[in-house]
Tab-separated table of C-alpha atoms in Angstrom:
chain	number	residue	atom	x	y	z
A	1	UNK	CA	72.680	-90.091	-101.985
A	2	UNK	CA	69.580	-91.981	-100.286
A	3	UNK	CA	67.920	-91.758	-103.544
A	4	UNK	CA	70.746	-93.399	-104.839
A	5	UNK	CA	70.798	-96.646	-102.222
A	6	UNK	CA	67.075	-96.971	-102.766
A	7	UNK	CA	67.565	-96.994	-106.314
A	8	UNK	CA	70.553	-100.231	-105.782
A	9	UNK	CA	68.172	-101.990	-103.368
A	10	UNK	CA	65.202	-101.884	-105.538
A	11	UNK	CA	67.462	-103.225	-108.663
A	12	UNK	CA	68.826	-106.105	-106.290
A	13	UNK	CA	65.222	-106.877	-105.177
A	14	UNK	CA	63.815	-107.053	-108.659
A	15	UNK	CA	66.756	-109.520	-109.640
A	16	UNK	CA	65.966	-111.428	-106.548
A	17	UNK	CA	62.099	-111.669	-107.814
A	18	UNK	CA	63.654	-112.713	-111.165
A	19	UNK	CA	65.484	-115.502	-110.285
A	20	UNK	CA	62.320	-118.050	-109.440
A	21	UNK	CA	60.698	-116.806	-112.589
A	22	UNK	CA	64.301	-118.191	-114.638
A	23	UNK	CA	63.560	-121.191	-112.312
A	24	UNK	CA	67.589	-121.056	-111.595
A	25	UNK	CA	68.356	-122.442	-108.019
A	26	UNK	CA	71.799	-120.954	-106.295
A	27	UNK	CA	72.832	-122.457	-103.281
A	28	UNK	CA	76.748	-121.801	-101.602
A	29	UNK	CA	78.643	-123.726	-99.789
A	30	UNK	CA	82.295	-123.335	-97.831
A	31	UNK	CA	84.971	-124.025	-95.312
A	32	UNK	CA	87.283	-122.372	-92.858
A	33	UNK	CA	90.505	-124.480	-92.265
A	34	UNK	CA	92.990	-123.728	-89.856
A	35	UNK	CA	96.449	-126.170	-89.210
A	36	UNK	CA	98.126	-126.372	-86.181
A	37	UNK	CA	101.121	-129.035	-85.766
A	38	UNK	CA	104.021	-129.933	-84.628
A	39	UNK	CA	106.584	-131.787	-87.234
A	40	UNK	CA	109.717	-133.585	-86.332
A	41	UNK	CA	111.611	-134.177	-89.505
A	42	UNK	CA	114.577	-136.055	-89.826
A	43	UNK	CA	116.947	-136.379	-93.102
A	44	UNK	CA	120.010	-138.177	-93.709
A	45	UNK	CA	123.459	-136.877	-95.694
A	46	UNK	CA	124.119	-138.000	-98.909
A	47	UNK	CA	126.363	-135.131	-100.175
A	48	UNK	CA	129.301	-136.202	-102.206
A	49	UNK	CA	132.369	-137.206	-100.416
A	50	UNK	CA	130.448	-137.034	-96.983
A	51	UNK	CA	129.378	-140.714	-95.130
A	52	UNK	CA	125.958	-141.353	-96.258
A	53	UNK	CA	123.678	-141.659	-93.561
A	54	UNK	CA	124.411	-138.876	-91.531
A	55	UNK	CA	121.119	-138.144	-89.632
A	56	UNK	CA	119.835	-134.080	-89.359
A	57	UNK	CA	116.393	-133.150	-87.716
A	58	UNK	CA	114.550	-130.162	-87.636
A	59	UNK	CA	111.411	-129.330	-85.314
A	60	UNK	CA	108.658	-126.865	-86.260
A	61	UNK	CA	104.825	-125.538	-84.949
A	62	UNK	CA	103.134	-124.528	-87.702
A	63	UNK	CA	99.695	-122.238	-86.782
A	64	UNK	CA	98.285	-121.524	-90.554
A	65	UNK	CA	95.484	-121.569	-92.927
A	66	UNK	CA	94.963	-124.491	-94.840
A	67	UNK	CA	95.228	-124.488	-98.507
A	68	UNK	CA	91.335	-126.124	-98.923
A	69	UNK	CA	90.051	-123.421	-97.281
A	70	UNK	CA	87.188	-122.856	-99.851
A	71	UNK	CA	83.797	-120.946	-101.002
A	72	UNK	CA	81.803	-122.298	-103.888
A	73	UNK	CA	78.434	-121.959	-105.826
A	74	UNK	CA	76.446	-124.280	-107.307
A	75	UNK	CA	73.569	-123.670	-109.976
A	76	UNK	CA	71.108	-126.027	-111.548
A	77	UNK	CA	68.062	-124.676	-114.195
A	78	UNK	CA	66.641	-127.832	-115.584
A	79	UNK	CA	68.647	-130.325	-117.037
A	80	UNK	CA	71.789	-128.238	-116.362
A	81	UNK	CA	73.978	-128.032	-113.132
A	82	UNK	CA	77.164	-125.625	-112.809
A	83	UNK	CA	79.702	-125.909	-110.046
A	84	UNK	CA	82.161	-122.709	-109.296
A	85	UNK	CA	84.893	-123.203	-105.966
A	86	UNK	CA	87.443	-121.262	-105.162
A	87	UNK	CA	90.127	-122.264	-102.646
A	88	UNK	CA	92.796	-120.455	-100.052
A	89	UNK	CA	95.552	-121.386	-102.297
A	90	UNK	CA	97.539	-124.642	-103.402
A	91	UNK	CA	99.569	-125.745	-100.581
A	92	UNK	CA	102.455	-126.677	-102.833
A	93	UNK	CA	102.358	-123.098	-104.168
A	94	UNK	CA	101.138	-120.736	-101.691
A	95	UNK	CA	102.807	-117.822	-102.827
A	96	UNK	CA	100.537	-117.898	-105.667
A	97	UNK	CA	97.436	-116.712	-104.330
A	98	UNK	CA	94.071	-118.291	-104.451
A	99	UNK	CA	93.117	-120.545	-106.859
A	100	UNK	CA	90.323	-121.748	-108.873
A	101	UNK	CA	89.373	-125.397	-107.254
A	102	UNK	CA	86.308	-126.696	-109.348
A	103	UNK	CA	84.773	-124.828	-112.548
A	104	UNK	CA	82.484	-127.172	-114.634
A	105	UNK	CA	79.195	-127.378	-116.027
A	106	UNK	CA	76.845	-131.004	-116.323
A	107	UNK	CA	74.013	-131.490	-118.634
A	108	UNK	CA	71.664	-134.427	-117.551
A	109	UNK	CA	70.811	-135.935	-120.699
A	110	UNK	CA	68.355	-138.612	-118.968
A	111	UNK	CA	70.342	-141.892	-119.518
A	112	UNK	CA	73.282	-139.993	-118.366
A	113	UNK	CA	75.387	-136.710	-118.060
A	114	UNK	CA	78.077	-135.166	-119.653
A	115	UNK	CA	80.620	-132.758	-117.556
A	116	UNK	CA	82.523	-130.054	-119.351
A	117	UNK	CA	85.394	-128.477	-117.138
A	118	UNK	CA	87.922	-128.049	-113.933
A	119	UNK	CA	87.592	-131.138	-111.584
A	120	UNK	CA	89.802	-133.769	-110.150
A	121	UNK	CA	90.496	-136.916	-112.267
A	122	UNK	CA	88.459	-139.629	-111.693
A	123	UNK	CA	90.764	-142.162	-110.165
A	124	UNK	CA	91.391	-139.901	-107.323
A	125	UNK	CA	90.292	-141.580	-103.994
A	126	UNK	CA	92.269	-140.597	-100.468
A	127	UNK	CA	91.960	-141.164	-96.299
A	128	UNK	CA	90.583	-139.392	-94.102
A	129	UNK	CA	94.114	-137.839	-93.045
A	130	UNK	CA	94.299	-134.435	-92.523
A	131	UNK	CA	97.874	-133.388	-92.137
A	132	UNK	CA	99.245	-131.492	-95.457
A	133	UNK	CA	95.971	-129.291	-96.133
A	134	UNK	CA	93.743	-132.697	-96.098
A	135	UNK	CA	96.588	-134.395	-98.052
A	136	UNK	CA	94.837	-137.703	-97.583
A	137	UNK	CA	97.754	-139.594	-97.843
A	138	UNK	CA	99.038	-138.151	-100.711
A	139	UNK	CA	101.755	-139.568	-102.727
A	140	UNK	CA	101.899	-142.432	-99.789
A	141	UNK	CA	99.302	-144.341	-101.577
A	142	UNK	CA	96.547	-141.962	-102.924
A	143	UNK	CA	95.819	-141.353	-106.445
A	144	UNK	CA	95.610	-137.507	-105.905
A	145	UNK	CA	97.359	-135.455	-108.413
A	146	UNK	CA	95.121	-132.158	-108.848
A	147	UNK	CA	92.269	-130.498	-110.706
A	148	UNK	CA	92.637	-130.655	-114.643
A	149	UNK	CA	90.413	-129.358	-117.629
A	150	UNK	CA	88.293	-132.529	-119.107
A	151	UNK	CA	85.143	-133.883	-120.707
A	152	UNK	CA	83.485	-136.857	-118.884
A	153	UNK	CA	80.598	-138.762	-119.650
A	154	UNK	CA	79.071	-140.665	-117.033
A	155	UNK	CA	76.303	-143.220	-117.287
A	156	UNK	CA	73.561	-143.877	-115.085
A	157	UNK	CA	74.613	-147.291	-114.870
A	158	UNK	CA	77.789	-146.070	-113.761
A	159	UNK	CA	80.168	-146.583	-116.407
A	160	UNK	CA	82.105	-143.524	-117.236
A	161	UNK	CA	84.745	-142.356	-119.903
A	162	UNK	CA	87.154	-139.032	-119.392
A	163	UNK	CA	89.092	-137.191	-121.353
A	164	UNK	CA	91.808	-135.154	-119.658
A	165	UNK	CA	94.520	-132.380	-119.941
A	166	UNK	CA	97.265	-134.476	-121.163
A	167	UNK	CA	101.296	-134.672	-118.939
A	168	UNK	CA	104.004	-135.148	-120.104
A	169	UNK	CA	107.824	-134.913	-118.412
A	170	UNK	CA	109.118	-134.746	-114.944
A	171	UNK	CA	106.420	-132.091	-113.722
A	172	UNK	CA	102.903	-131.213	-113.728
A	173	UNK	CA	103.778	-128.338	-116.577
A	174	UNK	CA	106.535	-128.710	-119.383
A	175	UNK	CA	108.448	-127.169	-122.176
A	176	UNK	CA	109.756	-127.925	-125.094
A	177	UNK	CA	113.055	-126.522	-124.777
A	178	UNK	CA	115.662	-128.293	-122.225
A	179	UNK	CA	118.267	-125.574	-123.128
A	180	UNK	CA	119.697	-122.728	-121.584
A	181	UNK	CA	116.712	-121.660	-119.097
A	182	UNK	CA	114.285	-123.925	-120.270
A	183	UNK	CA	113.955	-127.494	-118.378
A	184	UNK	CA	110.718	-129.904	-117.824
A	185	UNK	CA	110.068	-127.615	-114.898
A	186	UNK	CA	109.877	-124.303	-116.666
A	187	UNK	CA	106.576	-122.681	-118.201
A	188	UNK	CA	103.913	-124.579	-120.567
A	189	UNK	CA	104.683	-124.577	-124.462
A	190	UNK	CA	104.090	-127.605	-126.984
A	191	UNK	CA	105.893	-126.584	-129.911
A	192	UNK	CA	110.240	-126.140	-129.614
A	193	UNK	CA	111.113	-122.612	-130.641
A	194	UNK	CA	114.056	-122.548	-129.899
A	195	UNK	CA	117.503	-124.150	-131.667
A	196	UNK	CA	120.102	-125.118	-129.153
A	197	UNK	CA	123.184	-127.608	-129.766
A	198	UNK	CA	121.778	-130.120	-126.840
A	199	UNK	CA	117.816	-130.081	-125.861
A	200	UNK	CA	115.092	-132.108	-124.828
A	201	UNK	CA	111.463	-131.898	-127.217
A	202	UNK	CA	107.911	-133.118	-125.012
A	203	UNK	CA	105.711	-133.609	-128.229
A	204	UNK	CA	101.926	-134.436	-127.145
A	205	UNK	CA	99.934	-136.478	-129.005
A	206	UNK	CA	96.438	-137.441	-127.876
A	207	UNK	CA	94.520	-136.411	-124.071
A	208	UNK	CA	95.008	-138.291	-121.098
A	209	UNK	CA	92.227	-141.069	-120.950
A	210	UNK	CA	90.189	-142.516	-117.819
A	211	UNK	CA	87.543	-144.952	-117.925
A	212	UNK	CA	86.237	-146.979	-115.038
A	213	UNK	CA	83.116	-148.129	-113.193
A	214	UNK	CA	81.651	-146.686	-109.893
A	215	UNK	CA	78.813	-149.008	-108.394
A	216	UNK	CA	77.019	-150.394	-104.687
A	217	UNK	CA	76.259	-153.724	-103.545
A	218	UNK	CA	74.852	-153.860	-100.161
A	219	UNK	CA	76.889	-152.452	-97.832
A	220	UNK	CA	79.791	-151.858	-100.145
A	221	UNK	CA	80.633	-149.057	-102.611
A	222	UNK	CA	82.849	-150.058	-105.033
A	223	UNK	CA	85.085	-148.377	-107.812
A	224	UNK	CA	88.029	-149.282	-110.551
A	225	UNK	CA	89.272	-148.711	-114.120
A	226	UNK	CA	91.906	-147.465	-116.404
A	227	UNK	CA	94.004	-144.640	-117.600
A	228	UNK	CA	96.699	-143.962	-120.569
A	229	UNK	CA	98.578	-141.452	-121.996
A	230	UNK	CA	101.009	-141.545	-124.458
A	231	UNK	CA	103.573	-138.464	-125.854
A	232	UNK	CA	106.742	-138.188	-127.896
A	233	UNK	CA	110.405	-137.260	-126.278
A	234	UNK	CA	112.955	-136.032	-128.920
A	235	UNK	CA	116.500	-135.411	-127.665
A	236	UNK	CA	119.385	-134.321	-129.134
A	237	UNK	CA	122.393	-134.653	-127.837
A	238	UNK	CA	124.510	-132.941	-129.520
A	239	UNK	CA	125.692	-130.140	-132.453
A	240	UNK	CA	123.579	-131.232	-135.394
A	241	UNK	CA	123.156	-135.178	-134.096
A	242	UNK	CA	119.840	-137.194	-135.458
A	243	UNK	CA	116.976	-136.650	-132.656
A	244	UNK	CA	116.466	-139.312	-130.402
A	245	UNK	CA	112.712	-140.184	-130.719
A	246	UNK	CA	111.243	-142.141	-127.915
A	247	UNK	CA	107.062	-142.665	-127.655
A	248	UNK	CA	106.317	-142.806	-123.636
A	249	UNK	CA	103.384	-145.222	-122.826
A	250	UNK	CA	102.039	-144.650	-119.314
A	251	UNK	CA	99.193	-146.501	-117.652
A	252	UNK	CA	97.071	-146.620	-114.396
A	253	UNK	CA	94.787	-149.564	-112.938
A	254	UNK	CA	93.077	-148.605	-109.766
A	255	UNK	CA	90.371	-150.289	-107.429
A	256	UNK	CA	88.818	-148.566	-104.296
A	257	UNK	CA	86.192	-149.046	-101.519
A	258	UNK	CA	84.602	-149.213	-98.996
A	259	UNK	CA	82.927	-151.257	-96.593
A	260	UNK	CA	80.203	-149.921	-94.473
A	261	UNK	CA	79.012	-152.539	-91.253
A	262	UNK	CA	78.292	-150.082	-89.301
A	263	UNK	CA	79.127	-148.656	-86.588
A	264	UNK	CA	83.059	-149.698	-88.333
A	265	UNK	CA	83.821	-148.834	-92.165
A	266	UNK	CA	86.693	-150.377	-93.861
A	267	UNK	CA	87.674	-148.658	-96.796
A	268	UNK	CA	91.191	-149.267	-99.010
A	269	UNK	CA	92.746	-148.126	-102.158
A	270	UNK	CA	94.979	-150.166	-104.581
A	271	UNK	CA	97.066	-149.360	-107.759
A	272	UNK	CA	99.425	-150.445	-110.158
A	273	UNK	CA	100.841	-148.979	-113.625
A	274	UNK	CA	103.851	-147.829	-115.585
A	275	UNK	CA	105.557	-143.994	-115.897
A	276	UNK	CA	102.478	-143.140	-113.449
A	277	UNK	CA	105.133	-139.631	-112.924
A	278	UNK	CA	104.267	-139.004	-116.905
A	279	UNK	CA	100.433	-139.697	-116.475
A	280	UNK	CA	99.663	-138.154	-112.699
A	281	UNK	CA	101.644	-136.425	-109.893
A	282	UNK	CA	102.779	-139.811	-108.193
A	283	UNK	CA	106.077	-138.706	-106.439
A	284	UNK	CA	106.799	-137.261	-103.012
A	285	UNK	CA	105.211	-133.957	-102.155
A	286	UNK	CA	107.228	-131.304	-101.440
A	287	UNK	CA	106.381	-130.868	-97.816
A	288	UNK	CA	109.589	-132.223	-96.182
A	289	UNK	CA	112.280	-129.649	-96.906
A	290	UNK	CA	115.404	-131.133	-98.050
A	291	UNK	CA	118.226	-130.112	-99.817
A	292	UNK	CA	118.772	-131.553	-103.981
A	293	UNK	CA	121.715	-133.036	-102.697
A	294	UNK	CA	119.987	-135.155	-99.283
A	295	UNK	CA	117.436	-136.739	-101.617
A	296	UNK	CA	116.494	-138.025	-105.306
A	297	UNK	CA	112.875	-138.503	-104.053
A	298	UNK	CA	110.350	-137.523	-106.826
A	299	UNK	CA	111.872	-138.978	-109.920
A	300	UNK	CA	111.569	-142.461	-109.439
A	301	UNK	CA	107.985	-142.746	-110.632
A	302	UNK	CA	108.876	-141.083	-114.549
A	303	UNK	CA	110.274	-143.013	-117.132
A	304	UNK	CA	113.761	-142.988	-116.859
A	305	UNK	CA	115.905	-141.345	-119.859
A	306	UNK	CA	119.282	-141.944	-118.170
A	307	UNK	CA	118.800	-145.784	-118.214
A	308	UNK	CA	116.825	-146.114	-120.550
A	309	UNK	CA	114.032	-147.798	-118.561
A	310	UNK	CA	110.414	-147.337	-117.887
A	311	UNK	CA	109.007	-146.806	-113.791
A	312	UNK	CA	106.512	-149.538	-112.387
A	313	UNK	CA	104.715	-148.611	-109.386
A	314	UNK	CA	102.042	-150.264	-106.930
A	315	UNK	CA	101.101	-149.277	-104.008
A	316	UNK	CA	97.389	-148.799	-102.334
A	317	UNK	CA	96.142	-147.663	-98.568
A	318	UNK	CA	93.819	-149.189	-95.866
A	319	UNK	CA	91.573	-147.298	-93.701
A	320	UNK	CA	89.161	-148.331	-90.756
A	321	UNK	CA	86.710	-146.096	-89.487
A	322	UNK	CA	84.709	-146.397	-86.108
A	323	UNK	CA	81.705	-144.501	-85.441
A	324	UNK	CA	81.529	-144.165	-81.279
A	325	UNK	CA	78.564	-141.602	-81.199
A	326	UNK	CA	76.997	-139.277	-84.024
A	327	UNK	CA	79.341	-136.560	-82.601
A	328	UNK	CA	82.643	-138.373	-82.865
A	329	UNK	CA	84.398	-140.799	-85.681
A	330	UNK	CA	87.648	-142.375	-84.757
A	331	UNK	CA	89.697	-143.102	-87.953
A	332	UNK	CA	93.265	-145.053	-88.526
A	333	UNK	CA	95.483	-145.808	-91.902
A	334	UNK	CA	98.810	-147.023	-92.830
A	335	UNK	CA	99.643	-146.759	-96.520
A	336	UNK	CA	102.743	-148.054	-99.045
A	337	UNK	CA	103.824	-147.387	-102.177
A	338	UNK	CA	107.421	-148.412	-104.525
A	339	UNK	CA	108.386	-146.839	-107.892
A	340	UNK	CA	110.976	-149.664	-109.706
A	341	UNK	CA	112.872	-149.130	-112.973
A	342	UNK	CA	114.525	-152.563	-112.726
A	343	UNK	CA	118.056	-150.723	-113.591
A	344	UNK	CA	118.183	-148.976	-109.943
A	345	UNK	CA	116.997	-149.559	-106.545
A	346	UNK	CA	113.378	-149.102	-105.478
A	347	UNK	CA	112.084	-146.181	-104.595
A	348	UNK	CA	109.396	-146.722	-101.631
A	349	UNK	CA	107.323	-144.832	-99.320
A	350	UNK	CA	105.129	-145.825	-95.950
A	351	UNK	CA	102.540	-143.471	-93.814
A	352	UNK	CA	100.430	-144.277	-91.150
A	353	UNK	CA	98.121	-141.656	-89.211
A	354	UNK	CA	95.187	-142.272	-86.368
A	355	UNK	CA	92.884	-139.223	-85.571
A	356	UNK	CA	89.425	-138.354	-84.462
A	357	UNK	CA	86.811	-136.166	-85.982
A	358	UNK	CA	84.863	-134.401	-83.020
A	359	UNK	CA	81.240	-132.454	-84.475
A	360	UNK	CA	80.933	-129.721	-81.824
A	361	UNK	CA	77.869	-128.094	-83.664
A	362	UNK	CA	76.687	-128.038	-86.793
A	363	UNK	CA	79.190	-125.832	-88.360
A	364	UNK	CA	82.424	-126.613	-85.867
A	365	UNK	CA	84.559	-129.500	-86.188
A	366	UNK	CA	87.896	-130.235	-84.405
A	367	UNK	CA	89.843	-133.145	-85.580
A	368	UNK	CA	93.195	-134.001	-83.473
A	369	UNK	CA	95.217	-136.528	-85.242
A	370	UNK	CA	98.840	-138.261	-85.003
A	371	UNK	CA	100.725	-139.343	-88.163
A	372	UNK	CA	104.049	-140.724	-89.677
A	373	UNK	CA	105.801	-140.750	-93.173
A	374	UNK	CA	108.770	-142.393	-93.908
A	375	UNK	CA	110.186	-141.886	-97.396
A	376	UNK	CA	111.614	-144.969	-97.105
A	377	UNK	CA	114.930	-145.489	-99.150
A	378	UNK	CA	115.737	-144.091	-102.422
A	379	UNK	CA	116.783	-145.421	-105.981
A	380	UNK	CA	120.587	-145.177	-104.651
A	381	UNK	CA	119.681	-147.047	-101.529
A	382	UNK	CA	120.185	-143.855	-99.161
A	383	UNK	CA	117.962	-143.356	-96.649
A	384	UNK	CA	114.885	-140.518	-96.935
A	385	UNK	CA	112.998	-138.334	-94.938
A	386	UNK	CA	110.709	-138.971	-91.948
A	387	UNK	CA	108.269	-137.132	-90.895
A	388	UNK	CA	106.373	-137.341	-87.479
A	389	UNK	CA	103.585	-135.051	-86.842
A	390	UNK	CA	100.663	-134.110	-84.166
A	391	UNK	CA	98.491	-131.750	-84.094
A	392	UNK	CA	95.012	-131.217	-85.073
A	393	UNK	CA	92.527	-129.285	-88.282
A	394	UNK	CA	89.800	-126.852	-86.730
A	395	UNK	CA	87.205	-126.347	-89.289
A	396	UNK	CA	83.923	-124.352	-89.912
A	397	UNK	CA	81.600	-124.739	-92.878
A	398	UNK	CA	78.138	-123.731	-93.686
């Protein structure tokens, strides 16, 4: 038995010797999250034949881990770098377990580098909130919409040019089969295989494209650019009827910031585009729990095959950061954001949040924090959730 331990720790230390010889550098990195807050929600009735308006609440403390709770490697041996990150889980989907948060490799190829892998999109650019597993604001002005399989090329000049897992539909996956059990919620599949008398067809037709320009002047960091994607919806509507073919343009122009004079920052976030539901997750997250029949929120943002009509959205956040001592940053946001078909009313969304990140060592950070979303109105006019919530993030990392 000892002969057998020696015989592992010898192996291990002859690897270790290995590694400066492959002149591979490993380094790890990681955090510990933990949530605890208070929420006040309050909803309003809009089932059929009641009064709309009707105001519920309902008042939770929520002690839990959050969902970018990570541990990650990174690798470089020459001219190529690897990054590997797990995470807790998604916070939209916790039941499903951990998940894999970053997985690419870069290869520096002097003038620039080319990435090949997991990673967020490009346009992605949130606060400093941390309510909703750092949600950053999202949905109430972000750009975040998740990690997705691409190829980017970035320039050292810092131009860059991504190609992206392409959407399509009224969720993040999609089928091609509306029938029966299948709906734009129900597992990934690009080709119909199924006949039905009534169903709805997602055809793809090119990747999900993101260009854009990250540079400094001064005191300010500056970003913006561009995304498209484009895919086919055939519908039938019913026994034997000629398809309904309808090509879905979406697009996305962003510009972000920020201002550094210190000890105050100013940083901000602005966006406009059309279908941005068909080209990035752009509607209400799923935190506030509501009943399908007290809200519509999360469909105003996707082009609309009931009317007819494609979504137009704009919406951005503003940010201002002061720094009172190296130990403690003080941060505060409000945010807005409106999804329009021009055949229904808006759909709009505010947030606001003001919180302070304390450093009590190295590794130990507490950051207490007060925020408010208000999901605004709908596109039937009824009034939407609001959210009030207090409480604070506790985080270690190494």
């Amino acid at each position: 038995m000892k002969r057998g331990i020696v015989g592992v720790v010898a192996c291990a230390a002859s690897v270790a010797l290995s590694v400066p010889a492959l002149a591979v550098d490993f380094s790890g990195y990681g955090a510990v999250r933990v949530g605890t807050y208070w929420t006040q929600n309050q909803y309003y009735s809009a089932t059929a034949g009641a009064s709309y308006g009707a105001r519920r609440s309902d008042s939770d403390f929520s002690l839990d881990l959050m969902g970018d709770s990570l541990v990650g490697v990174r690798v470089k041996e020459g001219d190529f770098s690897a990054v590997a990150e797990m995470g807790a889980f998604n916070p939209k989907a916790a039941s499903s377990g951990p998940e894999v948060r970053l997985l690419f490799g870069e290869w520096d190829f002097g003038k620039g580098k080319i990435r090949v892998g997991k990673a967020p999109s490009p346009y992605v650019y949130r606060t400093q909130m941390t309510w909703d597993s750092d949600g950053g604001m999202n949905a109430y002005g972000s750009l975040w919409d998740g990690r997705y399989a691409q190829i980017k090329l970035t320039m050292n000049n810092g131009f860059y040019f991504t190609l992206m897992q392409p959407r399509a539909g009224a969720g993040s996956v999609y089928t091609s089969n509306a029938a029966g059990a299948g709906s734009s919620l129900a597992a990934f599949s690009e080709t119909a295989n199924t006949y039905a008398t009534t169903y709805t067809n997602y055809n793809t037709i090119m990747p999900k494209i993101v260009t854009g320009y990250e540079g400094k002047l001064s005191n300010w960091t500056y970003g913006g650019g561009v995304s498209y994607n484009l895919y086919n919806l055939e519908r039938v509507t019913a026994a034997n009827a000629t398809p309904i073919k309808t090509d879905i343009h979406s697009y996305l122009v962003f510009f972000h910031g920020k201002v550094d004079v210190a000890p105050v920052e100013f940083s901000y976030n602005l966006f406009t585009g059309r279908n941005l539901g068909d080209l990035m997750s752009s509607a209400a997250s799923a935190y506030v729990a509501t009943s399908a029949t007290f809200s519509t929120t999360g469909t105003a943002s996707y082009y609309d095959v009931t009317n007819d009509a494609n979504a137009y959205t704009y919406g951005g956040w503003g940010q201002i950061g002061y720094t009172v001592n190296p130990k403690l940053k003080i941060y505060a946001g409000a945010s807005y954001v409106s999804d329009d078909n021009r055949k229904t009313r808006a759909d709009e969304r505010f947030a606001a949040f003001v919180n302070a990140h304390y450093q009590v060592s190295k590794n130990f950070k507490i950051v207490p924090e007060i925020g408010y979303m208000n999901d605004m109105t709908n596109t039937l006019g009824n009034k939407e959730p609001r959210t009030l919530e207090a409480g604070a993030k506790w985080e270690m990392s190494f």
